[in-house]
Amino acid sequence: MYEAAVPPGWPREVRPPGSPGWERSAVTWLYDLCPGEYRRYSLLSRHPVLLARLARQEAESSLHAARRGWSTARADLRGQVEPQVIEALLGVYAQEGPRLAALSRSVQLVADALAGVRWRPRL
């Protein structure tokens, strides 16, 4: 049965749950979020919920690293580069933070769907 409804934040690269090939598209997308070496482990493609767990940890780690980088950049880089360069870096962190938070949410949505959770739109 094809379920076209997906929640806000669902990654466009992943077909809707219930559609033909949706799990394969989820696995491909999740692998793209993980270190390339993870593709060596067939266990992860056989059990996509495991791959989703690893991808979620990767996304959360990246978000944590960006937040920490933003909070420590001025002190860590003082005297190494000009202040305007540090401010430019803070701008990068300011853009990446929301992107990484949205990515983490998207991974969680896919992980939930792989675990059998189905989203229903509210009327």
mmCIF file of N, CA and C in Angstrom, residues 5-55:
data_model
loop_
_atom_site.group_PDB
_atom_site.id
_atom_site.type_symbol
_atom_site.label_atom_id
_atom_site.label_comp_id
_atom_site.label_asym_id
_atom_site.label_seq_id
_atom_site.Cartn_x
_atom_site.Cartn_y
_atom_site.Cartn_z
ATOM 1 N N ALA A 5 1.633 10.538 2.279
ATOM 2 C CA ALA A 5 1.820 11.588 3.277
ATOM 3 C C ALA A 5 3.140 11.405 4.014
ATOM 4 N N VAL A 6 3.906 12.467 4.049
ATOM 5 C CA VAL A 6 5.142 12.467 4.829
ATOM 6 C C VAL A 6 5.140 13.713 5.711
ATOM 7 N N PRO A 7 5.778 13.635 6.854
ATOM 8 C CA PRO A 7 5.779 14.778 7.768
ATOM 9 C C PRO A 7 6.679 15.906 7.269
ATOM 10 N N PRO A 8 6.450 17.100 7.770
ATOM 11 C CA PRO A 8 7.370 18.200 7.448
ATOM 12 C C PRO A 8 8.783 17.826 7.870
ATOM 13 N N GLY A 9 9.746 18.115 7.020
ATOM 14 C CA GLY A 9 11.134 17.773 7.305
ATOM 15 C C GLY A 9 11.581 16.459 6.698
ATOM 16 N N TRP A 10 10.646 15.738 6.060
ATOM 17 C CA TRP A 10 11.006 14.473 5.417
ATOM 18 C C TRP A 10 11.984 14.775 4.286
ATOM 19 N N PRO A 11 13.090 14.034 4.186
ATOM 20 C CA PRO A 11 14.077 14.320 3.137
ATOM 21 C C PRO A 11 13.528 14.013 1.740
ATOM 22 N N ARG A 12 13.738 14.924 0.804
ATOM 23 C CA ARG A 12 13.207 14.733 -0.549
ATOM 24 C C ARG A 12 13.878 13.576 -1.270
ATOM 25 N N GLU A 13 15.061 13.171 -0.821
ATOM 26 C CA GLU A 13 15.776 12.053 -1.440
ATOM 27 C C GLU A 13 15.179 10.694 -1.084
ATOM 28 N N VAL A 14 14.319 10.676 -0.081
ATOM 29 C CA VAL A 14 13.748 9.412 0.400
ATOM 30 C C VAL A 14 12.276 9.339 -0.011
ATOM 31 N N ARG A 15 11.945 8.268 -0.685
ATOM 32 C CA ARG A 15 10.563 8.057 -1.115
ATOM 33 C C ARG A 15 9.659 7.919 0.115
ATOM 34 N N PRO A 16 8.383 8.211 -0.020
ATOM 35 C CA PRO A 16 7.463 8.069 1.124
ATOM 36 C C PRO A 16 7.345 6.615 1.585
ATOM 37 N N PRO A 17 7.211 6.400 2.881
ATOM 38 C CA PRO A 17 7.028 5.042 3.394
ATOM 39 C C PRO A 17 5.834 4.373 2.721
ATOM 40 N N GLY A 18 6.025 3.123 2.382
ATOM 41 C CA GLY A 18 4.967 2.359 1.731
ATOM 42 C C GLY A 18 5.041 2.395 0.218
ATOM 43 N N SER A 19 5.795 3.336 -0.335
ATOM 44 C CA SER A 19 5.917 3.400 -1.792
ATOM 45 C C SER A 19 6.978 2.400 -2.252
ATOM 46 N N PRO A 20 6.887 1.976 -3.514
ATOM 47 C CA PRO A 20 7.879 1.023 -4.017
ATOM 48 C C PRO A 20 9.301 1.585 -3.895
ATOM 49 N N GLY A 21 10.184 0.795 -3.323
ATOM 50 C CA GLY A 21 11.590 1.170 -3.205
ATOM 51 C C GLY A 21 11.892 2.200 -2.128
ATOM 52 N N TRP A 22 10.948 2.444 -1.246
ATOM 53 C CA TRP A 22 11.186 3.486 -0.254
ATOM 54 C C TRP A 22 12.327 3.117 0.691
ATOM 55 N N GLU A 23 12.385 1.864 1.135
ATOM 56 C CA GLU A 23 13.460 1.484 2.062
ATOM 57 C C GLU A 23 14.821 1.570 1.389
ATOM 58 N N ARG A 24 14.897 1.189 0.120
ATOM 59 C CA ARG A 24 16.166 1.280 -0.615
ATOM 60 C C ARG A 24 16.596 2.739 -0.699
ATOM 61 N N SER A 25 15.640 3.654 -0.969
ATOM 62 C CA SER A 25 15.999 5.079 -1.040
ATOM 63 C C SER A 25 16.440 5.590 0.335
ATOM 64 N N ALA A 26 15.823 5.067 1.404
ATOM 65 C CA ALA A 26 16.224 5.458 2.752
ATOM 66 C C ALA A 26 17.641 4.986 3.052
ATOM 67 N N VAL A 27 17.938 3.744 2.698
ATOM 68 C CA VAL A 27 19.275 3.194 2.939
ATOM 69 C C VAL A 27 20.326 4.003 2.176
ATOM 70 N N THR A 28 20.063 4.301 0.918
ATOM 71 C CA THR A 28 21.012 5.079 0.117
ATOM 72 C C THR A 28 21.262 6.438 0.758
ATOM 73 N N TRP A 29 20.186 7.119 1.161
ATOM 74 C CA TRP A 29 20.313 8.439 1.776
ATOM 75 C C TRP A 29 21.067 8.358 3.106
ATOM 76 N N LEU A 30 20.730 7.371 3.920
ATOM 77 C CA LEU A 30 21.401 7.230 5.216
ATOM 78 C C LEU A 30 22.885 6.931 5.047
ATOM 79 N N TYR A 31 23.229 6.070 4.105
ATOM 80 C CA TYR A 31 24.647 5.796 3.853
ATOM 81 C C TYR A 31 25.381 7.070 3.458
ATOM 82 N N ASP A 32 24.734 7.929 2.686
ATOM 83 C CA ASP A 32 25.373 9.173 2.266
ATOM 84 C C ASP A 32 25.682 10.095 3.445
ATOM 85 N N LEU A 33 25.019 9.911 4.561
ATOM 86 C CA LEU A 33 25.237 10.744 5.744
ATOM 87 C C LEU A 33 26.328 10.192 6.655
ATOM 88 N N CYS A 34 26.751 8.977 6.388
ATOM 89 C CA CYS A 34 27.716 8.290 7.248
ATOM 90 C C CYS A 34 29.091 8.247 6.580
ATOM 91 N N PRO A 35 30.114 7.974 7.363
ATOM 92 C CA PRO A 35 31.437 7.760 6.748
ATOM 93 C C PRO A 35 31.363 6.639 5.713
ATOM 94 N N GLY A 36 32.083 6.800 4.628
ATOM 95 C CA GLY A 36 32.047 5.843 3.531
ATOM 96 C C GLY A 36 32.372 4.418 3.944
ATOM 97 N N GLU A 37 33.177 4.273 4.960
ATOM 98 C CA GLU A 37 33.573 2.937 5.406
ATOM 99 C C GLU A 37 32.380 2.105 5.872
ATOM 100 N N TYR A 38 31.302 2.759 6.274
ATOM 101 C CA TYR A 38 30.129 2.028 6.753
ATOM 102 C C TYR A 38 29.508 1.155 5.667
ATOM 103 N N ARG A 39 29.747 1.500 4.402
ATOM 104 C CA ARG A 39 29.183 0.714 3.296
ATOM 105 C C ARG A 39 29.775 -0.700 3.242
ATOM 106 N N ARG A 40 30.879 -0.914 3.923
ATOM 107 C CA ARG A 40 31.504 -2.248 3.950
ATOM 108 C C ARG A 40 30.714 -3.242 4.783
ATOM 109 N N TYR A 41 29.812 -2.767 5.609
ATOM 110 C CA TYR A 41 29.100 -3.633 6.534
ATOM 111 C C TYR A 41 27.702 -3.932 5.998
ATOM 112 N N SER A 42 27.550 -5.106 5.412
ATOM 113 C CA SER A 42 26.250 -5.477 4.838
ATOM 114 C C SER A 42 25.163 -5.574 5.909
ATOM 115 N N LEU A 43 25.560 -5.776 7.139
ATOM 116 C CA LEU A 43 24.601 -5.805 8.239
ATOM 117 C C LEU A 43 23.739 -4.544 8.230
ATOM 118 N N LEU A 44 24.340 -3.422 7.922
ATOM 119 C CA LEU A 44 23.624 -2.146 7.980
ATOM 120 C C LEU A 44 22.571 -2.023 6.887
ATOM 121 N N SER A 45 22.852 -2.546 5.705
ATOM 122 C CA SER A 45 21.827 -2.483 4.657
ATOM 123 C C SER A 45 20.757 -3.555 4.865
ATOM 124 N N ARG A 46 21.122 -4.650 5.501
ATOM 125 C CA ARG A 46 20.128 -5.692 5.812
ATOM 126 C C ARG A 46 19.197 -5.275 6.937
ATOM 127 N N HIS A 47 19.691 -4.398 7.805
ATOM 128 C CA HIS A 47 18.912 -3.918 8.959
ATOM 129 C C HIS A 47 18.989 -2.392 8.974
ATOM 130 N N PRO A 48 18.177 -1.751 8.148
ATOM 131 C CA PRO A 48 18.255 -0.292 8.024
ATOM 132 C C PRO A 48 18.052 0.486 9.325
ATOM 133 N N VAL A 49 17.356 -0.096 10.290
ATOM 134 C CA VAL A 49 17.199 0.629 11.559
ATOM 135 C C VAL A 49 18.552 0.828 12.241
ATOM 136 N N LEU A 50 19.470 -0.113 12.025
ATOM 137 C CA LEU A 50 20.818 0.046 12.583
ATOM 138 C C LEU A 50 21.559 1.173 11.869
ATOM 139 N N LEU A 51 21.436 1.197 10.553
ATOM 140 C CA LEU A 51 22.055 2.265 9.775
ATOM 141 C C LEU A 51 21.479 3.617 10.173
ATOM 142 N N ALA A 52 20.176 3.674 10.389
ATOM 143 C CA ALA A 52 19.536 4.924 10.810
ATOM 144 C C ALA A 52 20.082 5.382 12.167
ATOM 145 N N ARG A 53 20.316 4.438 13.038
ATOM 146 C CA ARG A 53 20.883 4.781 14.355
ATOM 147 C C ARG A 53 22.249 5.421 14.198
ATOM 148 N N LEU A 54 23.094 4.825 13.359
ATOM 149 C CA LEU A 54 24.430 5.374 13.136
ATOM 150 C C LEU A 54 24.361 6.743 12.457
ATOM 151 N N ALA A 55 23.482 6.886 11.477
ATOM 152 C CA ALA A 55 23.331 8.168 10.791
ATOM 153 C C ALA A 55 22.832 9.243 11.749
#
